[in-house]
GROMACS .gro file of C-alpha atoms in nm:
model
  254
    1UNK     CA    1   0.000   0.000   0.000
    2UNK     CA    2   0.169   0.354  -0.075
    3UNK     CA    3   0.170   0.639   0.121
    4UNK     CA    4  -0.108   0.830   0.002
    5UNK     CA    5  -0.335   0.527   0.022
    6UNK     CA    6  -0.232   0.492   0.391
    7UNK     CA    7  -0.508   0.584   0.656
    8UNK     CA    8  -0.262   0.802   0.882
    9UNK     CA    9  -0.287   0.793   1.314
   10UNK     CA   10  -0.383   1.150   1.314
   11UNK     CA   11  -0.668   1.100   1.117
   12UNK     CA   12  -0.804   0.834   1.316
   13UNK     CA   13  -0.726   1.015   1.640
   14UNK     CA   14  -0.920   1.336   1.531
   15UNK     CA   15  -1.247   1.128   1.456
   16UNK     CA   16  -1.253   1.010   1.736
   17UNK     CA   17  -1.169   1.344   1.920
   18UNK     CA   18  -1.524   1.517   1.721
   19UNK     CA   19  -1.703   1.191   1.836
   20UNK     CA   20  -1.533   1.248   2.196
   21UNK     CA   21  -1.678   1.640   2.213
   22UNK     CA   22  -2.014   1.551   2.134
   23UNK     CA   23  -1.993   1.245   2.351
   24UNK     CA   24  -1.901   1.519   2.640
   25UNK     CA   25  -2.185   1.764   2.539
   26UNK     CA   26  -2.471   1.508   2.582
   27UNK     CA   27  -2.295   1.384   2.928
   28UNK     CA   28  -2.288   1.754   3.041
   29UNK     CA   29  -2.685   1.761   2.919
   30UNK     CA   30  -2.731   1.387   3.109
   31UNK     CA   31  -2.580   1.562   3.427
   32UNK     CA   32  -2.783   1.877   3.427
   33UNK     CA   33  -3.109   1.668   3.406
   34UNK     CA   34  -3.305   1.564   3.760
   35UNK     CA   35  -3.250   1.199   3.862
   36UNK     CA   36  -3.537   0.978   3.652
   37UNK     CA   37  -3.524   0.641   3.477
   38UNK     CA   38  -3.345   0.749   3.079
   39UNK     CA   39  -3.342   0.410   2.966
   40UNK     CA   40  -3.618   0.547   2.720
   41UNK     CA   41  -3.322   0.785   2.555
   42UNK     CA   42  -3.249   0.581   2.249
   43UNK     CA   43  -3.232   0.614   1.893
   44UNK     CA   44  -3.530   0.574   1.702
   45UNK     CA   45  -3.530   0.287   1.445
   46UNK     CA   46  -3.961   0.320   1.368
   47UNK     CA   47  -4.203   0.505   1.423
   48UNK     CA   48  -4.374   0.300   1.751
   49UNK     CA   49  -3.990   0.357   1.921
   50UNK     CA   50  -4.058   0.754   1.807
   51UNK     CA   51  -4.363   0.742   1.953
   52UNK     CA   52  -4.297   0.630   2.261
   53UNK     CA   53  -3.972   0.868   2.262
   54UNK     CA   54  -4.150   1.124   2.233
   55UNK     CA   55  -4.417   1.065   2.482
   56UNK     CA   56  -4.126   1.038   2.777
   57UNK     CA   57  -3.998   1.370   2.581
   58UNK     CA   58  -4.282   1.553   2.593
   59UNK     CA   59  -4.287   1.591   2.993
   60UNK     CA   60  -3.922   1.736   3.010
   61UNK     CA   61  -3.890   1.949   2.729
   62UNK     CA   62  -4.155   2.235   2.906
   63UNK     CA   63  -3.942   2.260   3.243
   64UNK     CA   64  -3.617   2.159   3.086
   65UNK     CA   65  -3.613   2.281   2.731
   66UNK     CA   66  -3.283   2.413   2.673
   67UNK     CA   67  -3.121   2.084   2.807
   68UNK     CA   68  -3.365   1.923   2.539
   69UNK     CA   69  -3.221   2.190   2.281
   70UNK     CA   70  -2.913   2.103   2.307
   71UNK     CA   71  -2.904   1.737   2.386
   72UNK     CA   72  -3.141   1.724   2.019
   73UNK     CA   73  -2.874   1.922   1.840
   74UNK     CA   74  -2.611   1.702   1.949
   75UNK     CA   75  -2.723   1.397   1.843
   76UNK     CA   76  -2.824   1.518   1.545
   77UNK     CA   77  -2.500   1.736   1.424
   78UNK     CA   78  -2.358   1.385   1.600
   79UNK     CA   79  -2.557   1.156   1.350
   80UNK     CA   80  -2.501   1.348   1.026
   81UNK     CA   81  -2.156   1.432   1.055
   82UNK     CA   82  -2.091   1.032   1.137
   83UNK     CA   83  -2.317   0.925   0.850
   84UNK     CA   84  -2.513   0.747   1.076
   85UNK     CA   85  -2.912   0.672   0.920
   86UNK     CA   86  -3.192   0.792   1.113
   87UNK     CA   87  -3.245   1.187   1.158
   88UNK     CA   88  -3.602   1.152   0.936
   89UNK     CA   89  -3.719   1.042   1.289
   90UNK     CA   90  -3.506   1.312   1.441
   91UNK     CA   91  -3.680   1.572   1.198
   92UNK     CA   92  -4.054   1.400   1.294
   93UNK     CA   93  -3.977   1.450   1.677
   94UNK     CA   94  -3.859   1.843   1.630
   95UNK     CA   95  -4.232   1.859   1.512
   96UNK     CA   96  -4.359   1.676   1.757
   97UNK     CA   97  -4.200   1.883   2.043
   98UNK     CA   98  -4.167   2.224   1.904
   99UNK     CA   99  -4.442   2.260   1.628
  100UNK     CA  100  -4.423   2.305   1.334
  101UNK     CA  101  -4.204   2.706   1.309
  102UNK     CA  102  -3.912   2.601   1.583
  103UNK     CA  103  -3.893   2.266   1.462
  104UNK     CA  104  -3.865   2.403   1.143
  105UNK     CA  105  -3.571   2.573   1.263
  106UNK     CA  106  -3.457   2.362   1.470
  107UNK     CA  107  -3.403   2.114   1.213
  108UNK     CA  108  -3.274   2.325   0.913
  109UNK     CA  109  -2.980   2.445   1.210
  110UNK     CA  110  -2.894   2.111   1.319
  111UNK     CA  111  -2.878   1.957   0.933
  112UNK     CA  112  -2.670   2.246   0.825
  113UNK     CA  113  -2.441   2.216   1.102
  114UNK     CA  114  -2.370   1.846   1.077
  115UNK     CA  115  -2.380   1.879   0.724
  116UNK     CA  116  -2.096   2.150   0.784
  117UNK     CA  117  -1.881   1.940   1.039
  118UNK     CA  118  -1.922   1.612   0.800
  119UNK     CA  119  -1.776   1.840   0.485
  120UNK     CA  120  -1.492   1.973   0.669
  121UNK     CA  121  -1.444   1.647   0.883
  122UNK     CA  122  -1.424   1.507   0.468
  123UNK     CA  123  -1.188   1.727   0.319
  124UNK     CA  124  -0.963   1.622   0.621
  125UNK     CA  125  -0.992   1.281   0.592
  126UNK     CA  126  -1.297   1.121   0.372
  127UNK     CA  127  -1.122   1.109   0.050
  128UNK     CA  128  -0.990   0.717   0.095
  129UNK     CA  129  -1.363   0.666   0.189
  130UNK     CA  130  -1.550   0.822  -0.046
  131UNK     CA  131  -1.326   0.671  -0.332
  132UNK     CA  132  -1.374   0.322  -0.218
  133UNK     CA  133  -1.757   0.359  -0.137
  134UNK     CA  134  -1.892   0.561  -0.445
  135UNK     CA  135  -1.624   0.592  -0.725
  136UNK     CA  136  -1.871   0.609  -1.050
  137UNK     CA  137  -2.104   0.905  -0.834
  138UNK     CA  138  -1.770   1.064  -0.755
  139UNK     CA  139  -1.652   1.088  -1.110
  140UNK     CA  140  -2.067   1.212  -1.230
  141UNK     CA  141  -2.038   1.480  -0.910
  142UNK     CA  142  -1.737   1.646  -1.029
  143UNK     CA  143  -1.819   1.602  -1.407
  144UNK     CA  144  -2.125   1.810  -1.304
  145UNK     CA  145  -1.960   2.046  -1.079
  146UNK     CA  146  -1.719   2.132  -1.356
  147UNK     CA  147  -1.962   2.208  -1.569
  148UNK     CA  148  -2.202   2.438  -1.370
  149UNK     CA  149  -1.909   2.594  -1.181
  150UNK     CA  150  -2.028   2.949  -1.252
  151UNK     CA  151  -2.377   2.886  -1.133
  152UNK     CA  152  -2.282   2.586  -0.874
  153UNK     CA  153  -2.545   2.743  -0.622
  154UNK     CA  154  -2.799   2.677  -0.821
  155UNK     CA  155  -2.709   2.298  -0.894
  156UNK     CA  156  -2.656   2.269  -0.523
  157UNK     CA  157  -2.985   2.381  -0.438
  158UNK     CA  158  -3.127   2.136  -0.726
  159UNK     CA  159  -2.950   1.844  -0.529
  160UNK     CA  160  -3.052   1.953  -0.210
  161UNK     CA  161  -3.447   1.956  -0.318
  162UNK     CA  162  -3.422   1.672  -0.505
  163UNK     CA  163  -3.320   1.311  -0.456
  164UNK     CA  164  -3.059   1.257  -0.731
  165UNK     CA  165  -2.760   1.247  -0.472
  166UNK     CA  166  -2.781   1.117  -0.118
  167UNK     CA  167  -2.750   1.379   0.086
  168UNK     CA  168  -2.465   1.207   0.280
  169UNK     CA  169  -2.290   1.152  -0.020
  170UNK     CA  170  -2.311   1.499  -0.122
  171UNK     CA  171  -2.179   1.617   0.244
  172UNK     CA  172  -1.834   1.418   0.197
  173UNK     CA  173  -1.814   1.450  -0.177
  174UNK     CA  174  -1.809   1.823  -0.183
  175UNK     CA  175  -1.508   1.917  -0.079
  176UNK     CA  176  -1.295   1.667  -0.255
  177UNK     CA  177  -1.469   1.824  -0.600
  178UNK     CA  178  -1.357   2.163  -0.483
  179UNK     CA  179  -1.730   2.294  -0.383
  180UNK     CA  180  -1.656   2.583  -0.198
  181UNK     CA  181  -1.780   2.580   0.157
  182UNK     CA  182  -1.981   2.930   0.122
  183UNK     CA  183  -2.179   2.739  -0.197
  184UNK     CA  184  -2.200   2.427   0.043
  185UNK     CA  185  -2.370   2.604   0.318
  186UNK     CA  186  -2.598   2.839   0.132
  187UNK     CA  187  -2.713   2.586  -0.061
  188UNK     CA  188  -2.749   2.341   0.195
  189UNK     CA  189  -2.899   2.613   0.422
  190UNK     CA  190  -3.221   2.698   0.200
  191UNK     CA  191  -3.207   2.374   0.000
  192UNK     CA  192  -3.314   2.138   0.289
  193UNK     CA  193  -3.627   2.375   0.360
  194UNK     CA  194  -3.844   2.209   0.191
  195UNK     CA  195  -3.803   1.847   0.267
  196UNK     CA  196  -3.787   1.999   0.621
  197UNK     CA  197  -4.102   2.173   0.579
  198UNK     CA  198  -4.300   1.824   0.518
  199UNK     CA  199  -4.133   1.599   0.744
  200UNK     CA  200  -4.165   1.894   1.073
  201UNK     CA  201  -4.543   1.928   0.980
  202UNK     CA  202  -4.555   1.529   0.953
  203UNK     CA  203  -4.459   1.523   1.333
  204UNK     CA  204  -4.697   1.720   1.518
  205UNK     CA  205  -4.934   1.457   1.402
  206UNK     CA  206  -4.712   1.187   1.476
  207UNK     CA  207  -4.923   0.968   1.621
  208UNK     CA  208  -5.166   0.987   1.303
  209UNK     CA  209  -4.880   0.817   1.072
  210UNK     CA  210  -4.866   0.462   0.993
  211UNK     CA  211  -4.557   0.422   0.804
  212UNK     CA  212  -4.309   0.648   0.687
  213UNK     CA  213  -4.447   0.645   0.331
  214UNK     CA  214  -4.713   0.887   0.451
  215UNK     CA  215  -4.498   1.148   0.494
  216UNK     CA  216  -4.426   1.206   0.089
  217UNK     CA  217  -4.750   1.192  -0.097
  218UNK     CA  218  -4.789   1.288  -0.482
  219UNK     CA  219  -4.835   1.633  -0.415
  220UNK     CA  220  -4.582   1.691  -0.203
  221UNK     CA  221  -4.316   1.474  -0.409
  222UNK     CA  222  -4.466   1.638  -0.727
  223UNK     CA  223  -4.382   2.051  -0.524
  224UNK     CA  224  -4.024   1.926  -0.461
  225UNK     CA  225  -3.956   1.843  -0.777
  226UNK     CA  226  -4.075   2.183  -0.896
  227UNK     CA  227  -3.913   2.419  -0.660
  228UNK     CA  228  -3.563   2.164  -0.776
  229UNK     CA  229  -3.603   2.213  -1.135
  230UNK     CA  230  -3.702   2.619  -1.065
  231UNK     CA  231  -3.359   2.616  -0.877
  232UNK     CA  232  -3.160   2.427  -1.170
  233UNK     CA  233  -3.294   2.691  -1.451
  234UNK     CA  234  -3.043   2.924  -1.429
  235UNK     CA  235  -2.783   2.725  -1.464
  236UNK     CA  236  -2.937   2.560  -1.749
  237UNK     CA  237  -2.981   2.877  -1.915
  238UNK     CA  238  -2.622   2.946  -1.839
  239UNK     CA  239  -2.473   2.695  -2.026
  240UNK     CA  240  -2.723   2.771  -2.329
  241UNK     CA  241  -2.564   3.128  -2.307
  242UNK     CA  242  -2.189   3.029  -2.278
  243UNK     CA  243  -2.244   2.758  -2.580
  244UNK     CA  244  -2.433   3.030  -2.810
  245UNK     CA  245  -2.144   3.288  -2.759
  246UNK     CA  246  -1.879   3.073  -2.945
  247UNK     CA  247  -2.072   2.993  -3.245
  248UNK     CA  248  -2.145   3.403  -3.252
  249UNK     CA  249  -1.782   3.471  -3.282
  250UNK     CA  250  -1.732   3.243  -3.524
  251UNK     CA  251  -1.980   3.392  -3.756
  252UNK     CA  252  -1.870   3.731  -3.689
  253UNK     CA  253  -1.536   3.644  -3.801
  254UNK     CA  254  -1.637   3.485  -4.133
   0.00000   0.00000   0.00000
């Protein structure tokens, strides 16, 4: 194995220090909470196991909201800088707590940070990673980013709405095709609104779903679609304009 394929110590060792710090934040939250039985503090896998989360939730977060606040944040900035699956429920129960405005932005804070520590936690040490788990979407991403690099917002937004990149592949890809963080954060910043949007207002009726299918009907699927392809047009236009320029030179020369 040569040296750039290497995984170094230091790399390693500052992983586990940003697991570490959020590790100590939620202990600091655990500490600052009154004596009670927590083995109900778990990560949701389905929607009964939200449920019942957020029933034990519900009686803390009035007396003891800010502790809630930040042990939610955590775990969330925790879960998508570590890749780990799960923060639709996470989303849901920000509804089901704070209604439908703070969870709202609640949610869009928490995804943008993690999304922001998982880029930057990337460009540090996620290239070997990304190159082993997705080299074909790797080589389409920064075909695509090359090509829409004057209106990259836009095409970040488009992602962002729409599902034609995971999300989590987007958050370690980015840096390694040279998407500048300020793009990367703006984008991701009013991009995730919308999914937001429906899953927040899905949780305060949380006890009305049945399966997490419910929370994307044909309407809604049909309006994110829209507001991706409004956000792409620009860029599409762009590249209409930059090909047409050429072919005018060419017959102003002749």
């Amino acid at each position: 194995m040569g040296r750039d394929e290497r995984f170094p110590v230091w790399e390693a060792a500052l992983g586990a220090g940003v697991a570490a710090a959020f590790a100590a934040g939620l202990v600091g939250v655990y500490l600052s909470m009154p004596d009670s039985d927590y083995s109900f503090l778990k990560l949701p896998r389905n929607l009964e196991e939200l449920q019942i989360l957020t029933g034990h939730l519900e009686n803390y977060t009035s007396d003891y909201t800010l502790q809630v606040l930040v042990g939610y944040c955590a775990v969330y900035i925790f879960m998508q800088t570590f890749m780990i699956p799960g923060t639709i429920f996470m989303s849901l129960l920000a509804g089901a707590l704070f209604g439908q405005l703070r969870g709202l932005a609640l949610v869009v804070f928490a995804a943008t940070a993690g999304a922001s520590s998982c880029y930057f936690l990337s460009k540090m040490i996620g290239k070997p990673l990304v190159f082993t788990l997705w080299p074909d979407k790797l080589s389409f991403f920064q075909r695509q980013v090359a090509k829409r690099r004057e209106k990259l917002l836009n095409y970040i937004l488009f992602l962002r709405v729409t599902p034609t990149l995971p999300n989590t592949f987007i958050n370690l890809a980015s840096p390694i095709v040279d998407v500048p963080y300020h793009t990367f954060l703006l984008g991701t910043l009013i991009g995730l609104i919308p999914a937001a949007y429906v899953t927040v207002r899905a949780g305060i009726a949380l006890g009305e779903l049945t399966s997490l299918s419910d929370l994307y009907d044909t309407q809604s699927i049909a309006l994110l679609f829209l507001i991706g392809v409004v956000s792409v047009t620009p860029a599409l236009l762009g590249k209409d304009e930059a090909q047409e320029k050429p072919s005018e030179m060419v017959v102003g020369a002749s």
